[in-house]
PDB file of C-alpha atoms in Angstrom:
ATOM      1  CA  UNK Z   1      -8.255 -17.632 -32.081  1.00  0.00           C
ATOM      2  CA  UNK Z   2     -10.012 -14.630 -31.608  1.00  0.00           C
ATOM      3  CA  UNK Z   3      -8.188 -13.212 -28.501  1.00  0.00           C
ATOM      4  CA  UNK Z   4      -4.971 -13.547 -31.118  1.00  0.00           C
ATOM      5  CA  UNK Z   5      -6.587 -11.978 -33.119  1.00  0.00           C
ATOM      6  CA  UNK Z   6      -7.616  -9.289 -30.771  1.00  0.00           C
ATOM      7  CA  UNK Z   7      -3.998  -9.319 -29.189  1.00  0.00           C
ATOM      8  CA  UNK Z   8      -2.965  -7.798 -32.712  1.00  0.00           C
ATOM      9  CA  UNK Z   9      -4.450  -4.844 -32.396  1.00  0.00           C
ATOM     10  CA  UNK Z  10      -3.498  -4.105 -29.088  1.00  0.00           C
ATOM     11  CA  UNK Z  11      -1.254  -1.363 -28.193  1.00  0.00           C
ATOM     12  CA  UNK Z  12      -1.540  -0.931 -24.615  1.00  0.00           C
ATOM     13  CA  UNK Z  13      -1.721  -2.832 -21.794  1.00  0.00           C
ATOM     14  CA  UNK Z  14      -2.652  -1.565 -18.379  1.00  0.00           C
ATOM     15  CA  UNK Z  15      -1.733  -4.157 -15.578  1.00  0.00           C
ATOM     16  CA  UNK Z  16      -2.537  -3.608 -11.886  1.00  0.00           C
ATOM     17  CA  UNK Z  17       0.608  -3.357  -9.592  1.00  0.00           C
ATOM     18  CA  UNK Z  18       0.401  -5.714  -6.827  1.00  0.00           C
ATOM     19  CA  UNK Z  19       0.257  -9.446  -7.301  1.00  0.00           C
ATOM     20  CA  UNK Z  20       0.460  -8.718 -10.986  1.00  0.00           C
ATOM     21  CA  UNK Z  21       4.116  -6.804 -11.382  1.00  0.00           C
ATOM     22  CA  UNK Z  22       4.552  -7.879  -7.644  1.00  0.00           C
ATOM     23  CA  UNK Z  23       4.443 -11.202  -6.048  1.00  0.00           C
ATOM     24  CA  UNK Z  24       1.472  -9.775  -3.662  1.00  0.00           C
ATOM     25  CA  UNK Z  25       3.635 -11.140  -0.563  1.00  0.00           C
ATOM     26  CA  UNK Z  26       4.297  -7.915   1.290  1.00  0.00           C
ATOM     27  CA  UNK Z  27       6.665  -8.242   4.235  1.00  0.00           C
ATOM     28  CA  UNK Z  28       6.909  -5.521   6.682  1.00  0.00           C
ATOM     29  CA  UNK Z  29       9.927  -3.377   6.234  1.00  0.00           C
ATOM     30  CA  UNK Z  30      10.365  -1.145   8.833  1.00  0.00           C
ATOM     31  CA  UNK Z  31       8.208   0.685  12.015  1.00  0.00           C
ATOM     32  CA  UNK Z  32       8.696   4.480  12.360  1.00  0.00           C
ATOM     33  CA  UNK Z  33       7.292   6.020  16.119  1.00  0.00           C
ATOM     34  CA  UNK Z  34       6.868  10.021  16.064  1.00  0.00           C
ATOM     35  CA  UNK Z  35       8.046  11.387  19.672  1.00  0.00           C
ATOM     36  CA  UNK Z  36       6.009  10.869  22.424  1.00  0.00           C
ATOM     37  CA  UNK Z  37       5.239   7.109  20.958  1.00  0.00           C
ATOM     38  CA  UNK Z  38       6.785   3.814  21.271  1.00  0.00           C
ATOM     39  CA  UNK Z  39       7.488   1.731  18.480  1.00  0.00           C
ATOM     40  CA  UNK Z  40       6.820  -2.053  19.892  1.00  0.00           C
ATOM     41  CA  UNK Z  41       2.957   0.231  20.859  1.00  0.00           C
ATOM     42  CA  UNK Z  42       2.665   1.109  17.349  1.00  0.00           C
ATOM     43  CA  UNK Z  43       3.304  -1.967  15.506  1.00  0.00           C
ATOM     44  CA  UNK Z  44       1.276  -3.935  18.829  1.00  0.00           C
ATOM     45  CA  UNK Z  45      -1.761  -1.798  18.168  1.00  0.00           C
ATOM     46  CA  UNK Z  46      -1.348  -1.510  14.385  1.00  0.00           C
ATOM     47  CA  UNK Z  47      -1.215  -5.608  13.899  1.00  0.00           C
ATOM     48  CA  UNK Z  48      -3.715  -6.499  16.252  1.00  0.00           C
ATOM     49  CA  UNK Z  49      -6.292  -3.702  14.280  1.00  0.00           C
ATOM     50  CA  UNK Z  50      -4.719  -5.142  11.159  1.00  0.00           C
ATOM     51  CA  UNK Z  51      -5.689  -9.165  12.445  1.00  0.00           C
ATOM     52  CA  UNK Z  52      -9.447  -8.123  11.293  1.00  0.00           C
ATOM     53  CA  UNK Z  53      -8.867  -7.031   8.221  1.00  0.00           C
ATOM     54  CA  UNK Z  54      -8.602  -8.856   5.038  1.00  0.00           C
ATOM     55  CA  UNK Z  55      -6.478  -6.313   2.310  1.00  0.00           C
ATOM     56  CA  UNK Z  56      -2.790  -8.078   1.312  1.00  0.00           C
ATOM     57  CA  UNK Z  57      -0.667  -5.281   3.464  1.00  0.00           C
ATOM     58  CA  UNK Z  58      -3.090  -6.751   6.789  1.00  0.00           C
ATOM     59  CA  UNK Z  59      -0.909  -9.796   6.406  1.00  0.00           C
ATOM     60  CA  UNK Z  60       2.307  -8.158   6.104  1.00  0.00           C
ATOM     61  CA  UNK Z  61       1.891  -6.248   9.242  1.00  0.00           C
ATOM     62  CA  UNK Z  62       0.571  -9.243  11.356  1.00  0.00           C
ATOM     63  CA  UNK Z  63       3.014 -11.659   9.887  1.00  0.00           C
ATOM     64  CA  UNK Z  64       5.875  -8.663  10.720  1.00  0.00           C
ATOM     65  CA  UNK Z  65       4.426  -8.351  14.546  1.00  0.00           C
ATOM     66  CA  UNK Z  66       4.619 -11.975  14.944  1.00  0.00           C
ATOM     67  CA  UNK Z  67       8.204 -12.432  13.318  1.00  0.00           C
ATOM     68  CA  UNK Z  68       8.883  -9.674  16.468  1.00  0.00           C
ATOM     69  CA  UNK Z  69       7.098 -11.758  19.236  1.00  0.00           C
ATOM     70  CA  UNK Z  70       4.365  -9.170  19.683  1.00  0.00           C
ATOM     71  CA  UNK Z  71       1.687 -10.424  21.462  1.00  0.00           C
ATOM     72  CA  UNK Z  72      -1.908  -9.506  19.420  1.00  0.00           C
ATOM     73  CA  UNK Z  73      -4.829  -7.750  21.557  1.00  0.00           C
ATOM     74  CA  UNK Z  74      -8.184  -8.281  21.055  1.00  0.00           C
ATOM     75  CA  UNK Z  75     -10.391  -5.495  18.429  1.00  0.00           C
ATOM     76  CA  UNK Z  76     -13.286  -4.099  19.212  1.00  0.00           C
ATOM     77  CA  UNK Z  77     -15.555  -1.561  16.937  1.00  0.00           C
ATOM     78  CA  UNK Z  78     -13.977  -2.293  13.317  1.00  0.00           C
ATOM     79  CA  UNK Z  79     -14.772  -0.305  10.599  1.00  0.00           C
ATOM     80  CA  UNK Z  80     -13.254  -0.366   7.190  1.00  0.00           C
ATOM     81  CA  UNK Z  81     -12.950   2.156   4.592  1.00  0.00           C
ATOM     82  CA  UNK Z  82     -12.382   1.139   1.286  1.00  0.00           C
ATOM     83  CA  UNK Z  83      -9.019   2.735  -0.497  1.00  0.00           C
ATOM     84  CA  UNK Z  84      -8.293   4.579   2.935  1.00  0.00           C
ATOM     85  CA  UNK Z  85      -7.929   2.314   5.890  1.00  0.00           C
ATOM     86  CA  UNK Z  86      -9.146   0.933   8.491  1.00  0.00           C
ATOM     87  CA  UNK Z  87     -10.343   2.169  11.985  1.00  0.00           C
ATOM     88  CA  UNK Z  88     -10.963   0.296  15.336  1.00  0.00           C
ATOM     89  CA  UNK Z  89     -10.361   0.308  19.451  1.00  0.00           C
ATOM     90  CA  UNK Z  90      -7.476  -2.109  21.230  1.00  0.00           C
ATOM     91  CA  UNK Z  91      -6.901  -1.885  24.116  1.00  0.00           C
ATOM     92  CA  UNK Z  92      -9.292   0.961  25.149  1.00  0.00           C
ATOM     93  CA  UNK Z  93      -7.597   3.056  22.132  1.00  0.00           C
ATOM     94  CA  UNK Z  94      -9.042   4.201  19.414  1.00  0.00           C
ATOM     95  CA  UNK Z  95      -6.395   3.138  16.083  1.00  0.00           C
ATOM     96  CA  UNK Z  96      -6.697   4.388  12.755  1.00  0.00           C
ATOM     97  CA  UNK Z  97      -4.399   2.419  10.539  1.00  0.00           C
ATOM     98  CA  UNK Z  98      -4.084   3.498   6.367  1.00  0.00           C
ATOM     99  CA  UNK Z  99      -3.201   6.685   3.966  1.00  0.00           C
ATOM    100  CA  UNK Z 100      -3.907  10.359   3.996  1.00  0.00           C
ATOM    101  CA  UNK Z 101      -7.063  10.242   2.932  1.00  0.00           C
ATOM    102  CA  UNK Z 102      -8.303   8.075   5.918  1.00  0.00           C
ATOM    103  CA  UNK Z 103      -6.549  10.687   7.965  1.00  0.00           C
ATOM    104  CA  UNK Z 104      -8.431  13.217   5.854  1.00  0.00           C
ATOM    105  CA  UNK Z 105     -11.714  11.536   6.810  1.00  0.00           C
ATOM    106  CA  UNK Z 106     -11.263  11.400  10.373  1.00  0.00           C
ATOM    107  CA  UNK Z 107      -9.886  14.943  10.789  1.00  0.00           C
ATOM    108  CA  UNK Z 108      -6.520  13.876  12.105  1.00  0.00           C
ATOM    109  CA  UNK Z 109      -3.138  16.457  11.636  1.00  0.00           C
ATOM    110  CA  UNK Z 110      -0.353  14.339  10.108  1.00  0.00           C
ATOM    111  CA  UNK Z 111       1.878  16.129  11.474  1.00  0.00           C
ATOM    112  CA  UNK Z 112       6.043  14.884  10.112  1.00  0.00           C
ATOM    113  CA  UNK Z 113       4.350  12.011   8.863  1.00  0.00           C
ATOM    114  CA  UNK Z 114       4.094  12.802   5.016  1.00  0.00           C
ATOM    115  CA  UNK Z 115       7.377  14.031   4.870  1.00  0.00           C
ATOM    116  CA  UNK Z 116       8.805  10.883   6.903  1.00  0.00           C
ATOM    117  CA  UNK Z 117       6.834   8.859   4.657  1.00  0.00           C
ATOM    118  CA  UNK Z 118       7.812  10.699   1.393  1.00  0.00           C
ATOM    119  CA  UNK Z 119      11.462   9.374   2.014  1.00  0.00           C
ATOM    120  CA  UNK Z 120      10.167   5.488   2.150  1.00  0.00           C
ATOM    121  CA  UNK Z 121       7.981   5.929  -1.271  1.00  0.00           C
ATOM    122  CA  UNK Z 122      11.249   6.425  -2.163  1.00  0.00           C
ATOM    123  CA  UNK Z 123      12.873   3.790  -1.601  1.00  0.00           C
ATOM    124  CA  UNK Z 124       9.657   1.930  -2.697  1.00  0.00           C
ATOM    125  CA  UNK Z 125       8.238   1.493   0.218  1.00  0.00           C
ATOM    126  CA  UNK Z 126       4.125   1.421   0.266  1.00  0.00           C
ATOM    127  CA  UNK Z 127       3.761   2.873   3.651  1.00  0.00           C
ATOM    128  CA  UNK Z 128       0.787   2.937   6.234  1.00  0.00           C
ATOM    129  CA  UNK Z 129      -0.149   5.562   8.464  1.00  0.00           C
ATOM    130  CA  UNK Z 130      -1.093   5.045  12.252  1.00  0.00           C
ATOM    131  CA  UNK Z 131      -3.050   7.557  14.666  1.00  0.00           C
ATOM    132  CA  UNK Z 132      -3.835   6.597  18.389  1.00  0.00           C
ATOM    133  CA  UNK Z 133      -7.175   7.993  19.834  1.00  0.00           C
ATOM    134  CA  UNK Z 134      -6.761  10.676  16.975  1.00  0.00           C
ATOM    135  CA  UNK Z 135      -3.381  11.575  17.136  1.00  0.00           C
ATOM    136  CA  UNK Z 136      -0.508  10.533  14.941  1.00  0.00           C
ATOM    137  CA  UNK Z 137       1.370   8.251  16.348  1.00  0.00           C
ATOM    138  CA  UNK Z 138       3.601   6.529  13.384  1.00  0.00           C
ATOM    139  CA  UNK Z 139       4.323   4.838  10.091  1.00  0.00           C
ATOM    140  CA  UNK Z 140       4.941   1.296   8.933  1.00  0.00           C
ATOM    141  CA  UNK Z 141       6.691   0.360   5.765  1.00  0.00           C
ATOM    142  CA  UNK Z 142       6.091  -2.466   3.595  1.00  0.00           C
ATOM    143  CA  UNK Z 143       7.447  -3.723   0.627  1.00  0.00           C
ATOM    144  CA  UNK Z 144       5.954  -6.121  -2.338  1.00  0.00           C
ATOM    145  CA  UNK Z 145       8.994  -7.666  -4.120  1.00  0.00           C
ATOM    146  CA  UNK Z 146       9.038  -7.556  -7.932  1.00  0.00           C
ATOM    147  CA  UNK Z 147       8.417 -11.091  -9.240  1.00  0.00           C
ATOM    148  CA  UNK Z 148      11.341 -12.909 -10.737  1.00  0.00           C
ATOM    149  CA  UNK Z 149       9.116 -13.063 -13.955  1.00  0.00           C
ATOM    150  CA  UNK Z 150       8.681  -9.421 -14.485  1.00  0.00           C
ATOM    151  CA  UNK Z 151      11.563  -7.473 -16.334  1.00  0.00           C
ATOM    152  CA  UNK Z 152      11.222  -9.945 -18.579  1.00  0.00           C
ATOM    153  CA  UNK Z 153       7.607 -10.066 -19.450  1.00  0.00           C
ATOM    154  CA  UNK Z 154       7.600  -6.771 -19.681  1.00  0.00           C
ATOM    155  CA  UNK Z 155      10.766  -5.924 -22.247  1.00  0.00           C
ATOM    156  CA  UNK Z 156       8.975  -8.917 -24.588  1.00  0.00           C
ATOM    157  CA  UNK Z 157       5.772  -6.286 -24.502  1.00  0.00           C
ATOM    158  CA  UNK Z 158       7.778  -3.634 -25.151  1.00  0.00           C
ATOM    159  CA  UNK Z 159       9.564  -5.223 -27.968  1.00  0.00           C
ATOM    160  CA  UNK Z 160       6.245  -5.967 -29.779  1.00  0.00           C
ATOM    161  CA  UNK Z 161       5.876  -2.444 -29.319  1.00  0.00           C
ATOM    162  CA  UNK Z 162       3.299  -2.120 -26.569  1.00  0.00           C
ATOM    163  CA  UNK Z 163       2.998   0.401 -24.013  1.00  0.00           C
ATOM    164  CA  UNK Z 164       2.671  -0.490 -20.590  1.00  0.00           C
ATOM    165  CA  UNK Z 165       0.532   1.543 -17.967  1.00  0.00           C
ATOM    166  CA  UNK Z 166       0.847   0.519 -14.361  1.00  0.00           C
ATOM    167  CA  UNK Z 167      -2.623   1.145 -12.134  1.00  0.00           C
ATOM    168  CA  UNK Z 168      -1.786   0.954  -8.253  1.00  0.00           C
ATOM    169  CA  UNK Z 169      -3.875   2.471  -5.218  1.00  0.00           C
ATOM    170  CA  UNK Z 170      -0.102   2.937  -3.970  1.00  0.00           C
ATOM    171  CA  UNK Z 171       1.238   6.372  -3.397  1.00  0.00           C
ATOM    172  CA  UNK Z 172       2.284   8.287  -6.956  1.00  0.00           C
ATOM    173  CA  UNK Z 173       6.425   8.355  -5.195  1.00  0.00           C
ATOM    174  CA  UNK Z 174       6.195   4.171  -4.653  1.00  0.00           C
ATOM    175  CA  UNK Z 175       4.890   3.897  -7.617  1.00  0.00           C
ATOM    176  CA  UNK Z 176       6.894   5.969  -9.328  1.00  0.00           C
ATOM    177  CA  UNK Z 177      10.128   4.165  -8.183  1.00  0.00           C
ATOM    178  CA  UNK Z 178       9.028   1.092  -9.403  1.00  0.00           C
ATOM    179  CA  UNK Z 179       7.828   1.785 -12.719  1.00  0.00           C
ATOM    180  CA  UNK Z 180      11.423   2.756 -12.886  1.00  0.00           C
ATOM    181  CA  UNK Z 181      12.838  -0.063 -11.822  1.00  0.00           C
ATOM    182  CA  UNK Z 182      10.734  -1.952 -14.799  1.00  0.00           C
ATOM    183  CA  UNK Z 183      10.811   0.674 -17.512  1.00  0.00           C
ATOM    184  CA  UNK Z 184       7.058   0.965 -17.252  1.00  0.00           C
ATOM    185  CA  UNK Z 185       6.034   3.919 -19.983  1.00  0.00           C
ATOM    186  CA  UNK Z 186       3.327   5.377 -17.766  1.00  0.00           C
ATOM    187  CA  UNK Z 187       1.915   5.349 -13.837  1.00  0.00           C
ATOM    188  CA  UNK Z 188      -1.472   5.907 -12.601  1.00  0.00           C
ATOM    189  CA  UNK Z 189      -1.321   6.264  -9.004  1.00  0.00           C
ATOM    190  CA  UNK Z 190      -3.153   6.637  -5.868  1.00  0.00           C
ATOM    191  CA  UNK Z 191      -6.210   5.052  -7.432  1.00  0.00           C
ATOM    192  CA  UNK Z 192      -9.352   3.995  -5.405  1.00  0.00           C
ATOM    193  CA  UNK Z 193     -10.824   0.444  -6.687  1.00  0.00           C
ATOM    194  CA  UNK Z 194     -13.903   1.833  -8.063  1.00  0.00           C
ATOM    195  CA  UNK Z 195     -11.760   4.169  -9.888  1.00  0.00           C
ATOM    196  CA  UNK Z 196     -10.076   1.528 -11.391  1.00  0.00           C
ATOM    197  CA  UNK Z 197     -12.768   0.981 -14.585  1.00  0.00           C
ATOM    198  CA  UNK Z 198     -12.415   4.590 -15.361  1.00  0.00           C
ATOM    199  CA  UNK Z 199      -9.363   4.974 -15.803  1.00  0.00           C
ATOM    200  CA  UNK Z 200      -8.885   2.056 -18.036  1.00  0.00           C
TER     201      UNK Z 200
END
């Protein structure tokens, strides 16, 4: 009774993005190689890195490599760094798989790959960033499907007359495009998970 009560006085709601708005099932989308790289080496190295690591998007990209018949090498030296990435050798390489900040943190020139990745946020893509022994080397895309349940959910908040605030860690472009998609009033993006208090 007294959360209805509560729920009265409410006018905004902020709800995390994935596995909340999303059915936090990512599926791996597409594999991008910069020149000089191969593709089936990116997504090899990328997954196997990714097999140690325990974030939602880890799954996507080994489930992906394995839906592809890659064959999985062995990890050596992990390191994880929360909101960023993650970091480790295969195959006598050093890979560094997650955003621009992790490739802020490790000194690593992007090169093309914000602008390539730009044009997957777009399409609503969240999209990972992959160096090999400190060089970039390519992207992988991964999308989180919308679940059946949310358009739904949230035009009954908005008809009480709530305002809904979407919180992701995703880049401010995915994010963007699908707050769109729901009619979401407000986006705070690119948000690290101990930033996540302070902002609500």
């Amino acid at each position: 009774a007294e959360a209805l009560e509560t729920m009265e006085k409410v006018d905004t709601v902020v709800m995390d993005k994935t596995g909340t708005l999303t059915e936090g099932k990512p599926a791996l989308m597409t594999v991008q190689a910069l020149v000089g790289f191969d593709e089936g080496e990116v997504l090899r190295l990328a997954a196997s890195l990714e097999r140690a690591s325990e974030h939602p998007l880890a799954a996507a990209i080994v489930g992906g490599a394995r839906e592809r018949h890659v064959d999985l090498s062995v990890v050596s030296e992990f390191r994880s760094f929360t909101g960023k990435g993650v970091v480790g050798e295969v195959e006598g390489k050093v890979v560094a798989l997650g955003n621009p900040r992790l490739f802020e943190e490790l000194g690593i020139n992007p090169g093309p790959l914000a602008e390539r990745a730009e044009a997957l946020h777009r399409q609503g893509l969240t999209v990972m960033w992959v160096a090999l022994d400190n060089h970039a080397a390519g992207l992988l895309g991964v999308a989180d499907p919308i679940k059946a349940s949310t358009p739904e959910a949230i035009r009954a908040l908005h008809a009480m007359g709530i305002r809904i605030i979407m919180l992701t860690g995703d880049s401010r472009t995915t994010a963007e495009a699908v707050a769109r998609k729901l009619a979401i009033d407000r986006v705070e993006a690119e948000v690290l998970p101990d930033q996540k208090n302070e902002v609500v």
